[in-house]
Short mmCIF file of C-alpha atoms (C1' of nucleotides) in Angstrom, two decimals:
data_model
loop_
_atom_site.label_atom_id
_atom_site.label_comp_id
_atom_site.label_asym_id
_atom_site.label_seq_id
_atom_site.Cartn_x
_atom_site.Cartn_y
_atom_site.Cartn_z
CA MET A 1 -24.74 -1.25 -28.33
CA PRO A 2 -21.96 1.35 -28.37
CA HIS A 3 -19.18 -1.18 -27.97
CA GLN A 4 -17.16 -3.78 -29.81
CA ASP A 5 -15.65 -7.08 -28.85
CA VAL A 6 -12.01 -7.00 -27.85
CA SER A 7 -9.28 -9.55 -27.23
CA VAL A 8 -8.05 -10.11 -23.69
CA THR A 9 -4.52 -11.22 -22.86
CA VAL A 10 -2.51 -11.69 -19.70
CA ASP A 11 1.05 -10.35 -19.47
CA LEU A 12 3.44 -11.34 -16.73
CA VAL A 13 6.04 -9.37 -14.80
CA VAL A 14 8.03 -12.28 -13.37
CA LEU A 15 10.70 -11.14 -10.91
CA THR A 16 13.41 -13.13 -9.20
CA VAL A 17 16.70 -12.47 -7.41
CA ARG A 18 19.78 -14.09 -8.94
CA ASP A 19 23.29 -13.41 -7.62
CA ASP A 20 22.03 -10.53 -5.46
CA ASP A 21 20.52 -8.90 -8.54
CA LEU A 22 16.85 -8.29 -9.32
CA ALA A 23 15.93 -9.86 -12.67
CA VAL A 24 12.82 -9.94 -14.86
CA LEU A 25 11.81 -12.66 -17.30
CA LEU A 26 11.60 -11.40 -20.91
CA VAL A 27 11.07 -13.11 -24.24
CA ARG A 28 12.46 -12.04 -27.59
CA ARG A 29 9.66 -11.71 -30.10
CA GLY A 30 10.02 -13.97 -33.15
CA ILE A 31 7.14 -12.51 -35.15
CA PRO A 32 5.84 -9.02 -35.98
CA PRO A 33 4.88 -6.63 -34.59
CA TYR A 34 8.00 -5.61 -32.65
CA ARG A 35 9.89 -8.59 -34.13
CA GLY A 36 13.26 -9.03 -32.42
CA ARG A 37 12.33 -6.77 -29.49
CA LEU A 38 12.17 -7.88 -25.88
CA ALA A 39 8.70 -8.25 -24.38
CA LEU A 40 6.96 -9.54 -21.28
CA PRO A 41 5.76 -13.13 -21.53
CA GLY A 42 2.02 -13.49 -21.96
CA GLY A 43 -0.77 -14.75 -24.15
CA PHE A 44 -4.46 -14.88 -24.83
CA VAL A 45 -6.96 -15.87 -22.18
CA HIS A 46 -8.72 -19.08 -23.17
CA ALA A 47 -12.45 -19.27 -23.78
CA GLN A 48 -13.61 -20.65 -20.42
CA GLU A 49 -10.52 -19.73 -18.40
CA ASP A 50 -10.38 -17.51 -15.34
CA LEU A 51 -7.86 -14.68 -15.33
CA PRO A 52 -5.65 -15.98 -12.48
CA ALA A 53 -5.69 -19.41 -14.12
CA ALA A 54 -4.49 -17.93 -17.40
CA ALA A 55 -1.68 -16.11 -15.60
CA GLY A 56 -0.66 -19.28 -13.77
CA ARG A 57 -0.70 -21.28 -16.96
CA GLU A 58 1.52 -18.76 -18.77
CA LEU A 59 3.90 -18.68 -15.82
CA GLU A 60 4.24 -22.44 -15.88
CA GLU A 61 4.69 -22.51 -19.64
CA GLU A 62 7.46 -19.93 -19.50
CA THR A 63 9.38 -20.99 -16.42
CA GLY A 64 8.35 -24.55 -15.64
CA ILE A 65 7.76 -23.59 -12.00
CA ARG A 66 4.48 -24.13 -10.26
CA GLY A 67 3.61 -22.43 -7.00
CA LEU A 68 6.80 -23.50 -5.16
CA GLY A 69 6.87 -20.69 -2.66
CA GLY A 70 6.24 -18.16 -5.37
CA HIS A 71 3.57 -15.48 -5.41
CA LEU A 72 1.17 -14.33 -8.12
CA GLU A 73 -1.10 -11.31 -7.96
CA GLN A 74 -2.97 -9.08 -10.33
CA LEU A 75 -1.12 -5.87 -11.14
CA ALA A 76 -3.22 -3.64 -13.42
CA THR A 77 -5.07 -3.63 -16.72
CA PHE A 78 -3.93 -1.76 -19.82
CA GLY A 79 -6.30 -1.14 -22.69
CA THR A 80 -5.40 2.09 -24.49
CA PRO A 81 -6.62 1.89 -28.09
CA GLY A 82 -3.64 1.40 -30.37
CA ARG A 83 -1.40 -0.21 -27.76
CA ASP A 84 -1.37 -3.27 -30.05
CA PRO A 85 -1.30 -2.46 -33.79
CA ARG A 86 -3.21 -5.66 -34.60
CA GLY A 87 -6.44 -4.48 -32.98
CA ARG A 88 -8.13 -3.70 -29.71
CA VAL A 89 -6.32 -5.78 -27.11
CA VAL A 90 -6.88 -5.31 -23.39
CA THR A 91 -4.20 -6.93 -21.25
CA VAL A 92 -4.47 -7.85 -17.60
CA ALA A 93 -0.96 -7.68 -16.15
CA TYR A 94 0.07 -10.00 -13.33
CA LEU A 95 3.05 -9.76 -11.02
CA ALA A 96 4.92 -12.94 -10.05
CA LEU A 97 7.67 -13.17 -7.43
CA VAL A 98 9.52 -16.49 -7.64
CA PRO A 99 12.67 -18.10 -6.25
CA ASP A 100 15.53 -18.46 -8.72
CA PRO A 101 14.39 -21.56 -10.67
CA GLY A 102 17.85 -22.27 -12.12
CA PRO A 103 18.20 -22.81 -15.88
CA LEU A 104 14.97 -22.21 -17.78
CA VAL A 105 13.30 -25.18 -19.42
CA ALA A 106 13.84 -25.16 -23.18
CA GLY A 107 10.13 -25.66 -23.79
CA SER A 108 8.11 -24.53 -26.75
CA ASP A 109 7.18 -20.99 -25.77
CA ALA A 110 10.13 -20.56 -23.43
CA ALA A 111 12.78 -21.11 -26.10
CA SER A 112 13.55 -17.42 -26.16
CA ALA A 113 12.85 -16.59 -22.50
CA SER A 114 15.72 -15.22 -20.41
CA TRP A 115 16.43 -13.37 -17.18
CA ASN A 116 17.38 -9.70 -17.57
CA SER A 117 18.90 -7.48 -14.92
CA VAL A 118 16.38 -4.85 -13.87
CA GLY A 119 19.18 -2.46 -12.98
CA GLU A 120 20.62 -2.65 -16.49
CA LEU A 121 17.20 -2.20 -18.07
CA GLU A 122 16.45 0.85 -15.94
CA THR A 123 19.79 2.60 -16.50
CA GLY A 124 20.05 1.58 -20.15
CA GLY A 125 16.63 3.03 -20.96
CA ARG A 126 15.91 0.05 -23.19
CA ARG A 127 12.38 0.10 -24.63
CA LEU A 128 10.35 -3.08 -24.55
CA ALA A 129 7.72 -4.03 -27.13
CA PHE A 130 4.18 -2.57 -26.92
CA ASP A 131 3.62 -0.67 -23.64
CA HIS A 132 5.53 -3.30 -21.72
CA SER A 133 8.04 -0.81 -20.32
CA GLN A 134 5.15 0.92 -18.59
CA ILE A 135 3.83 -2.41 -17.27
CA LEU A 136 7.28 -3.38 -16.01
CA THR A 137 7.60 -0.04 -14.21
CA ALA A 138 4.25 -0.62 -12.52
CA GLY A 139 5.35 -4.10 -11.46
CA LEU A 140 8.61 -2.84 -9.99
CA GLU A 141 6.83 -0.11 -8.07
CA ARG A 142 4.34 -2.61 -6.68
CA ALA A 143 7.05 -5.08 -5.67
CA ARG A 144 9.18 -2.41 -4.01
CA ALA A 145 6.22 -1.04 -2.09
CA LYS A 146 4.94 -4.45 -1.00
CA LEU A 147 8.23 -5.47 0.59
CA GLU A 148 7.72 -2.59 2.99
CA TYR A 149 4.46 -3.67 4.52
CA SER A 150 4.21 -7.40 3.77
CA THR A 151 6.23 -10.58 4.21
CA LEU A 152 6.30 -11.19 0.45
CA ALA A 153 10.10 -11.09 0.28
CA THR A 154 10.07 -14.74 1.33
CA SER A 155 8.46 -15.54 -2.04
CA PHE A 156 11.85 -14.84 -3.64
CA CYS A 157 13.56 -17.39 -1.37
CA PRO A 158 13.78 -21.20 -1.54
CA PRO A 159 11.68 -23.16 0.99
CA GLU A 160 14.43 -22.76 3.60
CA PHE A 161 16.67 -19.73 3.80
CA THR A 162 18.85 -17.69 6.15
CA ILE A 163 18.17 -14.18 7.39
CA ASN A 164 21.08 -13.01 5.29
CA GLU A 165 19.57 -14.40 2.09
CA LEU A 166 16.33 -12.64 2.95
CA ARG A 167 18.20 -9.39 3.51
CA ARG A 168 19.91 -9.71 0.15
CA VAL A 169 16.45 -9.99 -1.43
CA TYR A 170 15.49 -6.64 0.08
CA GLU A 171 18.78 -5.09 -1.00
CA ALA A 172 18.40 -6.37 -4.56
CA VAL A 173 14.80 -5.20 -4.92
CA TRP A 174 15.39 -1.80 -3.33
CA GLY A 175 18.94 -1.30 -4.63
CA GLN A 176 19.97 -0.10 -1.17
CA PRO A 177 22.12 -1.70 1.53
CA LEU A 178 20.47 -2.51 4.87
CA ASP A 179 22.10 -2.84 8.28
CA PRO A 180 22.44 -6.63 8.85
CA ARG A 181 22.11 -6.36 12.62
CA ASN A 182 18.95 -4.28 12.69
CA PHE A 183 17.46 -6.31 9.85
CA HIS A 184 18.01 -9.50 11.80
CA ARG A 185 16.30 -8.09 14.86
CA LYS A 186 13.38 -6.73 12.83
CA VAL A 187 12.70 -10.02 11.02
CA THR A 188 13.12 -12.37 13.97
CA GLY A 189 11.28 -9.97 16.26
CA THR A 190 8.16 -9.79 14.08
CA PRO A 191 5.83 -12.67 15.05
CA GLY A 192 4.99 -14.87 12.07
CA PHE A 193 7.45 -13.35 9.60
CA VAL A 194 9.81 -16.36 9.69
CA GLU A 195 9.85 -19.63 11.61
CA ALA A 196 13.07 -21.36 12.69
CA THR A 197 13.60 -24.87 11.29
CA GLY A 198 16.15 -25.76 13.98
CA THR A 199 18.80 -26.66 11.42
CA THR A 200 21.78 -24.59 10.40
CA THR A 201 23.95 -24.22 7.32
CA GLY A 202 27.73 -24.43 7.65
CA ARG A 203 28.73 -23.23 4.26
CA GLN A 204 31.56 -20.71 4.23
CA GLY A 205 34.21 -19.76 6.74
CA GLY A 206 31.92 -18.21 9.28
CA ARG A 207 29.47 -19.01 12.00
CA PRO A 208 26.71 -21.29 10.66
CA ALA A 209 23.44 -19.49 10.09
CA GLN A 210 20.03 -20.68 11.26
CA LEU A 211 17.62 -21.78 8.57
CA PHE A 212 14.07 -20.40 8.46
CA ARG A 213 10.77 -21.11 6.77
CA PRO A 214 8.19 -18.44 5.90
CA GLY A 215 5.87 -17.84 8.86
CA GLY A 216 2.12 -17.50 8.85
CA ALA A 217 1.96 -13.69 8.81
CA THR A 218 1.42 -11.77 5.59
CA ALA A 219 1.26 -8.16 6.80
CA LEU A 220 4.11 -6.30 8.49
CA HIS A 221 3.26 -3.95 11.38
CA PRO A 222 5.17 -1.75 11.73
CA ALA A 223 6.54 -1.65 8.20
CA MET A 224 10.10 -2.40 7.09
CA LEU A 225 11.43 1.07 6.33
CA ARG A 226 13.34 1.84 3.15
CA PRO A 227 16.68 3.54 3.82
CA MET B 1 -6.13 -19.12 -31.86
CA PRO B 2 -7.25 -20.57 -28.50
CA HIS B 3 -9.29 -17.55 -27.51
CA GLN B 4 -12.58 -15.80 -28.08
CA ASP B 5 -13.66 -12.21 -28.17
CA VAL B 6 -15.12 -10.87 -24.96
CA SER B 7 -16.96 -7.75 -23.89
CA VAL B 8 -15.20 -5.23 -21.65
CA THR B 9 -17.02 -3.01 -19.21
CA VAL B 10 -16.03 -0.55 -16.50
CA ASP B 11 -17.72 -0.66 -13.10
CA LEU B 12 -17.39 2.12 -10.56
CA VAL B 13 -17.05 2.09 -6.79
CA VAL B 14 -17.95 5.72 -6.08
CA LEU B 15 -17.48 6.65 -2.43
CA THR B 16 -18.38 9.84 -0.62
CA VAL B 17 -18.90 11.00 2.96
CA ARG B 18 -22.37 12.38 3.78
CA ASP B 19 -23.38 13.32 7.32
CA ASP B 20 -20.26 11.67 8.77
CA ASP B 21 -21.21 8.42 7.06
CA LEU B 22 -19.37 6.62 4.26
CA ALA B 23 -21.69 6.03 1.30
CA VAL B 24 -21.42 4.25 -2.04
CA LEU B 25 -23.30 5.06 -5.23
CA LEU B 26 -25.54 2.20 -6.36
CA VAL B 27 -28.15 1.83 -9.10
CA ARG B 28 -31.22 -0.36 -9.05
CA ARG B 29 -31.29 -2.58 -12.10
CA GLY B 30 -34.34 -2.10 -14.31
CA ILE B 31 -33.71 -5.03 -16.64
CA PRO B 32 -32.64 -8.68 -16.24
CA PRO B 33 -30.39 -10.23 -15.18
CA TYR B 34 -30.62 -9.32 -11.49
CA ARG B 35 -33.63 -7.10 -12.19
CA GLY B 36 -34.53 -5.03 -9.13
CA ARG B 37 -31.22 -5.71 -7.39
CA LEU B 38 -28.71 -3.05 -6.44
CA ALA B 39 -25.54 -2.87 -8.55
CA LEU B 40 -22.49 -0.73 -9.08
CA PRO B 41 -22.84 1.84 -11.85
CA GLY B 42 -20.95 1.00 -15.02
CA GLY B 43 -21.19 0.28 -18.70
CA PHE B 44 -19.46 -0.90 -21.83
CA VAL B 45 -16.20 0.58 -22.99
CA HIS B 46 -16.68 2.33 -26.32
CA ALA B 47 -14.87 1.26 -29.46
CA GLN B 48 -12.02 3.75 -29.50
CA GLU B 49 -12.15 4.75 -25.85
CA ASP B 50 -9.39 4.44 -23.29
CA LEU B 51 -10.22 2.71 -20.00
CA PRO B 52 -9.77 5.77 -17.71
CA ALA B 53 -11.84 7.82 -20.18
CA ALA B 54 -14.65 5.27 -20.01
CA ALA B 55 -14.57 5.35 -16.22
CA GLY B 56 -14.62 9.16 -16.18
CA ARG B 57 -17.51 9.24 -18.63
CA GLU B 58 -19.58 6.84 -16.55
CA LEU B 59 -18.82 8.81 -13.41
CA GLU B 60 -20.03 12.00 -15.01
CA GLU B 61 -23.14 10.33 -16.41
CA GLU B 62 -24.09 8.96 -13.00
CA THR B 63 -23.21 11.82 -10.68
CA GLY B 64 -22.88 14.92 -12.84
CA ILE B 65 -19.59 15.75 -11.16
CA ARG B 66 -16.41 16.21 -13.11
CA GLY B 67 -12.97 16.12 -11.43
CA LEU B 68 -13.87 18.75 -8.81
CA GLY B 69 -11.32 17.68 -6.25
CA GLY B 70 -12.33 14.06 -6.69
CA HIS B 71 -10.06 11.15 -7.37
CA LEU B 72 -10.31 8.26 -9.84
CA GLU B 73 -8.01 5.25 -9.97
CA GLN B 74 -8.09 1.75 -11.36
CA LEU B 75 -9.01 -0.85 -8.77
CA ALA B 76 -8.87 -4.36 -10.24
CA THR B 77 -10.19 -6.47 -13.09
CA PHE B 78 -12.73 -9.26 -12.74
CA GLY B 79 -13.25 -11.80 -15.48
CA THR B 80 -14.33 -15.12 -14.04
CA PRO B 81 -16.32 -17.05 -16.67
CA GLY B 82 -19.99 -16.99 -15.73
CA ARG B 83 -19.83 -13.80 -13.68
CA ASP B 84 -22.32 -12.36 -16.18
CA PRO B 85 -24.95 -14.85 -17.39
CA ARG B 86 -25.20 -13.06 -20.75
CA GLY B 87 -21.70 -14.10 -21.86
CA ARG B 88 -18.02 -13.55 -21.27
CA VAL B 89 -17.72 -10.09 -19.77
CA VAL B 90 -14.50 -8.78 -18.30
CA THR B 91 -14.94 -5.70 -16.13
CA VAL B 92 -12.29 -3.21 -15.14
CA ALA B 93 -13.31 -1.77 -11.79
CA TYR B 94 -12.44 1.83 -10.88
CA LEU B 95 -12.48 3.51 -7.50
CA ALA B 96 -13.73 7.10 -7.23
CA LEU B 97 -13.52 9.28 -4.12
CA VAL B 98 -15.66 12.41 -4.46
CA PRO B 99 -16.99 15.25 -2.29
CA ASP B 100 -20.67 15.06 -1.45
CA PRO B 101 -22.23 16.40 -4.68
CA GLY B 102 -25.60 17.14 -3.10
CA PRO B 103 -28.74 15.85 -4.83
CA LEU B 104 -28.02 13.60 -7.78
CA VAL B 105 -28.95 14.84 -11.22
CA ALA B 106 -32.04 13.09 -12.52
CA GLY B 107 -30.31 12.22 -15.77
CA SER B 108 -31.06 9.32 -18.04
CA ASP B 109 -28.85 6.63 -16.57
CA ALA B 110 -28.81 8.16 -13.13
CA ALA B 111 -32.55 8.00 -12.63
CA SER B 112 -32.17 5.10 -10.23
CA ALA B 113 -28.82 6.05 -8.70
CA SER B 114 -28.68 6.66 -4.97
CA TRP B 115 -26.24 6.86 -2.07
CA ASN B 116 -26.19 3.88 0.26
CA SER B 117 -24.60 3.70 3.68
CA VAL B 118 -21.61 1.40 3.56
CA GLY B 119 -22.04 0.52 7.21
CA GLU B 120 -25.60 -0.67 6.64
CA LEU B 121 -24.56 -2.67 3.59
CA GLU B 122 -21.74 -4.36 5.49
CA THR B 123 -23.74 -5.24 8.57
CA GLY B 124 -26.88 -6.13 6.63
CA GLY B 125 -25.03 -8.60 4.44
CA ARG B 126 -27.03 -7.43 1.43
CA ARG B 127 -25.87 -9.04 -1.81
CA LEU B 128 -25.39 -6.86 -4.88
CA ALA B 129 -25.93 -8.00 -8.46
CA PHE B 130 -23.24 -10.00 -10.29
CA ASP B 131 -19.96 -10.12 -8.31
CA HIS B 132 -20.37 -6.50 -7.29
CA SER B 133 -20.23 -7.25 -3.57
CA GLN B 134 -16.74 -8.57 -4.11
CA ILE B 135 -15.77 -5.49 -6.13
CA LEU B 136 -17.20 -3.19 -3.45
CA THR B 137 -15.21 -5.00 -0.78
CA ALA B 138 -12.03 -4.54 -2.81
CA GLY B 139 -12.79 -0.84 -3.21
CA LEU B 140 -13.40 -0.33 0.49
CA GLU B 141 -10.20 -2.13 1.39
CA ARG B 142 -8.25 0.00 -1.07
CA ALA B 143 -9.79 3.24 0.18
CA ARG B 144 -9.20 2.37 3.84
CA ALA B 145 -5.59 1.43 3.17
CA LYS B 146 -4.86 4.48 1.04
CA LEU B 147 -5.97 6.94 3.71
CA GLU B 148 -3.15 5.60 5.84
CA TYR B 149 -0.25 6.44 3.58
CA SER B 150 -1.59 9.11 1.23
CA THR B 151 -3.33 12.49 1.36
CA LEU B 152 -6.33 11.16 -0.60
CA ALA B 153 -8.77 11.96 2.22
CA THR B 154 -8.88 15.52 0.87
CA SER B 155 -10.60 14.11 -2.26
CA PHE B 156 -13.71 13.61 -0.12
CA CYS B 157 -13.72 17.28 0.94
CA PRO B 158 -14.94 20.43 -0.83
CA PRO B 159 -12.23 22.77 -2.21
CA GLU B 160 -11.90 24.44 1.20
CA PHE B 161 -12.37 22.55 4.45
CA THR B 162 -11.49 22.55 8.14
CA ILE B 163 -9.26 20.06 9.93
CA ASN B 164 -12.33 18.81 11.70
CA GLU B 165 -14.12 18.01 8.45
CA LEU B 166 -11.04 16.14 7.30
CA ARG B 167 -10.96 14.16 10.53
CA ARG B 168 -14.59 13.22 10.12
CA VAL B 169 -13.70 11.81 6.71
CA TYR B 170 -11.15 9.52 8.33
CA GLU B 171 -13.58 8.51 11.03
CA ALA B 172 -16.32 7.73 8.50
CA VAL B 173 -14.05 5.68 6.24
CA TRP B 174 -12.39 3.77 9.06
CA GLY B 175 -15.42 3.60 11.34
CA GLN B 176 -13.22 4.56 14.29
CA PRO B 177 -12.93 7.77 16.32
CA LEU B 178 -9.65 9.67 16.22
CA ASP B 179 -8.22 12.04 18.80
CA PRO B 180 -8.96 15.55 17.47
CA ARG B 181 -5.88 17.08 19.08
CA ASN B 182 -3.35 14.58 17.78
CA PHE B 183 -5.03 14.54 14.37
CA HIS B 184 -4.73 18.29 14.10
CA ARG B 185 -1.04 18.16 14.93
CA LYS B 186 -0.39 15.34 12.50
CA VAL B 187 -2.13 17.00 9.57
CA THR B 188 -0.80 20.51 10.04
CA GLY B 189 2.66 19.18 10.88
CA THR B 190 3.02 17.17 7.68
CA PRO B 191 4.47 19.46 4.98
CA GLY B 192 2.23 19.62 1.91
CA PHE B 193 -0.77 17.78 3.36
CA VAL B 194 -2.91 20.91 3.69
CA GLU B 195 -2.33 24.59 3.00
CA ALA B 196 -3.94 27.38 5.02
CA THR B 197 -6.17 29.77 3.08
CA GLY B 198 -5.98 32.46 5.75
CA THR B 199 -9.77 32.60 6.12
CA THR B 200 -11.86 31.12 8.88
CA THR B 201 -15.39 29.87 9.27
CA GLY B 202 -17.55 31.17 12.11
CA ARG B 203 -20.45 28.81 11.89
CA GLN B 204 -21.65 27.40 15.19
CA GLY B 205 -21.21 28.43 18.76
CA GLY B 206 -17.51 27.85 18.97
CA ARG B 207 -14.14 29.22 18.04
CA PRO B 208 -13.95 29.69 14.24
CA ALA B 209 -11.82 27.13 12.47
CA GLN B 210 -9.15 27.86 9.88
CA LEU B 211 -9.93 26.85 6.32
CA PHE B 212 -7.47 24.76 4.32
CA ARG B 213 -6.86 23.69 0.74
CA PRO B 214 -5.24 20.38 -0.26
CA GLY B 215 -1.46 20.75 -0.33
CA GLY B 216 0.93 19.50 -2.96
CA ALA B 217 1.98 16.28 -1.24
CA THR B 218 0.39 12.96 -2.17
CA ALA B 219 2.30 10.50 0.03
CA LEU B 220 2.26 10.47 3.82
CA HIS B 221 5.50 9.73 5.68
CA PRO B 222 5.13 8.53 8.34
CA ALA B 223 1.68 7.07 7.80
CA MET B 224 -1.53 8.03 9.59
CA LEU B 225 -2.06 5.12 11.94
CA ARG B 226 -5.41 3.39 12.28
CA PRO B 227 -6.59 3.12 15.88
"C1'" DT C 1 -20.64 33.95 32.30
"C1'" DC C 2 -21.04 29.72 30.26
"C1'" DA C 3 -20.97 26.23 26.57
"C1'" DA C 4 -18.75 24.67 22.52
"C1'" DA C 5 -15.36 24.04 19.37
"C1'" DA C 6 -10.23 25.13 18.02
"C1'" DG C 7 -5.78 24.55 19.00
"C1'" DT C 8 -1.12 23.80 22.25
"C1'" DG C 9 2.04 21.47 25.88
"C1'" DT C 10 3.66 17.58 28.07
"C1'" DT C 11 4.71 12.90 29.45
"C1'" DG C 12 5.65 7.98 28.98
"C1'" DA C 13 5.93 4.12 25.73
"C1'" DC C 14 7.54 2.48 21.63
"C1'" DT C 15 10.39 2.19 17.32
"C1'" DC C 16 14.26 3.03 14.44
"C1'" DT C 17 19.26 4.04 13.58
"C1'" DA C 18 23.92 3.57 14.44
"C1'" DC C 19 27.49 1.27 16.13
"C1'" DA C 20 30.12 -1.38 19.81
"C1'" DC C 21 30.45 -5.85 21.05
"C1'" DC C 22 30.25 -11.05 21.70
"C1'" DC C 23 29.55 -15.93 19.40
"C1'" DA C 24 30.70 -19.91 16.46
"C1'" DT C 25 33.01 -22.03 12.86
"C1'" DG C 26 36.86 -23.05 8.99
"C1'" DT C 27 41.78 -22.64 7.93
"C1'" DA D 1 45.47 -17.46 16.25
"C1'" DC D 2 42.76 -15.14 13.05
"C1'" DA D 3 39.53 -14.17 9.44
"C1'" DT D 4 34.63 -14.45 8.42
"C1'" DG D 5 30.18 -14.11 8.92
"C1'" DG D 6 26.04 -14.74 12.70
"C1'" DG D 7 23.81 -12.64 16.34
"C1'" DT D 8 22.99 -9.30 20.84
"C1'" DG D 9 23.23 -4.75 23.79
"C1'" DT D 10 22.69 -0.12 24.17
"C1'" DA D 11 22.16 4.98 23.71
"C1'" DG D 12 20.04 8.87 21.23
"C1'" DA D 13 16.48 10.69 18.07
"C1'" DG D 14 11.91 10.67 16.52
"C1'" DT D 15 6.93 9.45 16.67
"C1'" DC D 16 2.60 8.33 18.81
"C1'" DA D 17 -1.27 7.98 22.36
"C1'" DA D 18 -3.33 10.08 26.11
"C1'" DC D 19 -4.94 13.84 28.36
"C1'" DA D 20 -4.51 18.45 30.85
"C1'" DC D 21 -4.83 22.94 29.37
"C1'" DT D 22 -5.48 27.53 26.91
"C1'" DT D 23 -7.85 30.34 23.19
"C1'" DT D 24 -11.72 32.26 20.68
"C1'" DT D 25 -16.15 32.78 19.49
"C1'" DG D 26 -21.81 32.78 20.06
"C1'" DA D 27 -25.79 32.74 23.24
#
DNA sequence: TCAAAAGTGTTGACTCTACACCCATGT
DNA sequence: ACATGGGTGTAGAGTCAACACTTTTGA
């Protein structure tokens, strides 16, 4: 047979919005190769484990969160020979969009995991370990595109949220301001995007905002247009 | 290490439009498992071979065509344990959109390759070998979605084509008729979608149509809307 | 002259943008 | 009262669907 066995890993692009800023979860490598460099979290797929299960397991190990309004989807597969100096390693990258989980659990693997501003990474031109910069770029592109034609932005929000919080998600991911008035009309006018809870939040010195849950719809027709 | 070595293959969803009908390239399996069943073409990734290179090689082996206006992109990766009864096999599926290449070369691997109407497969509920029905469904979804917001429909056409041929591509992929007048305006009015060659074709008993080449644009803004 | 296919004009419905404006609460 | 943020009304530009209409060829 003209082939050889290879190792298969999953790598995760975990995105969240913290303080109106898009952030990605990165780990600092403690062992060679690329020792001391930042990398995407990930690991080997177990013997009898499905790919989505492996991605979910890694996500839980790194962040402690488990499906609480978050979203996980396959991104792309990278297998260029030489991408890992230790041998032929094919990695299936997954994209996760999660609400801000607060302080990260100081678990075994997650000891070195931290949130990093995507804006700073992109302007600073910082190189990640392996081909992880390329994977991160693919994840950001996918996330930015999907907010246009899906309701996935709610995956970044806690179970209940205001329209303003949802708008700040869009602004953080796209790096562009949106008109609050038109955004409100677009979201509330799209059937199934969000669902009113009936309660309000009287936080700061302003009119209390209605609280919403994610609705049943997943696609957005017509799309939310980028400015 | 909590992992095992696995085999990696590429499988191809090769689509074309023949006689105003969307068709997919399938091979009839000559050996077990699934002997005699229809399957997607594909094969093992070679030792020092990149994934896109493996997909391109398989495409050439099966169809004889080589990048002549066609398009090849990664689709998704499937690795559920047990999807191949011979062992743990992870497959990276690729999607190819190609012009009708005429009769298939009677090459070694391609001896049993043939074009199959997608419409008949979908209505007939015919099951392919392995999880290839699922992969085919993913490829069709991707192709149908991409025609909306990209200029990829030209990948189905020969180097020079008329607006009518391009419209028939859309109609075959979507399975829906489109208004010829509005389609013409949309295509010729989008900068970079198509580029006039200056020549015309005087085939049948009608006014000769202008011939076009693909233009430089890849994205479509605003999108071509499905009826 | 007629059929067939290519291409243009026009109208009403819808959507988006931009911004003026009103509503509800804390201090 | 007034600042602060939540939410609604409205006019102009652009796009799309639908269809009447003109143009250019072969038989």
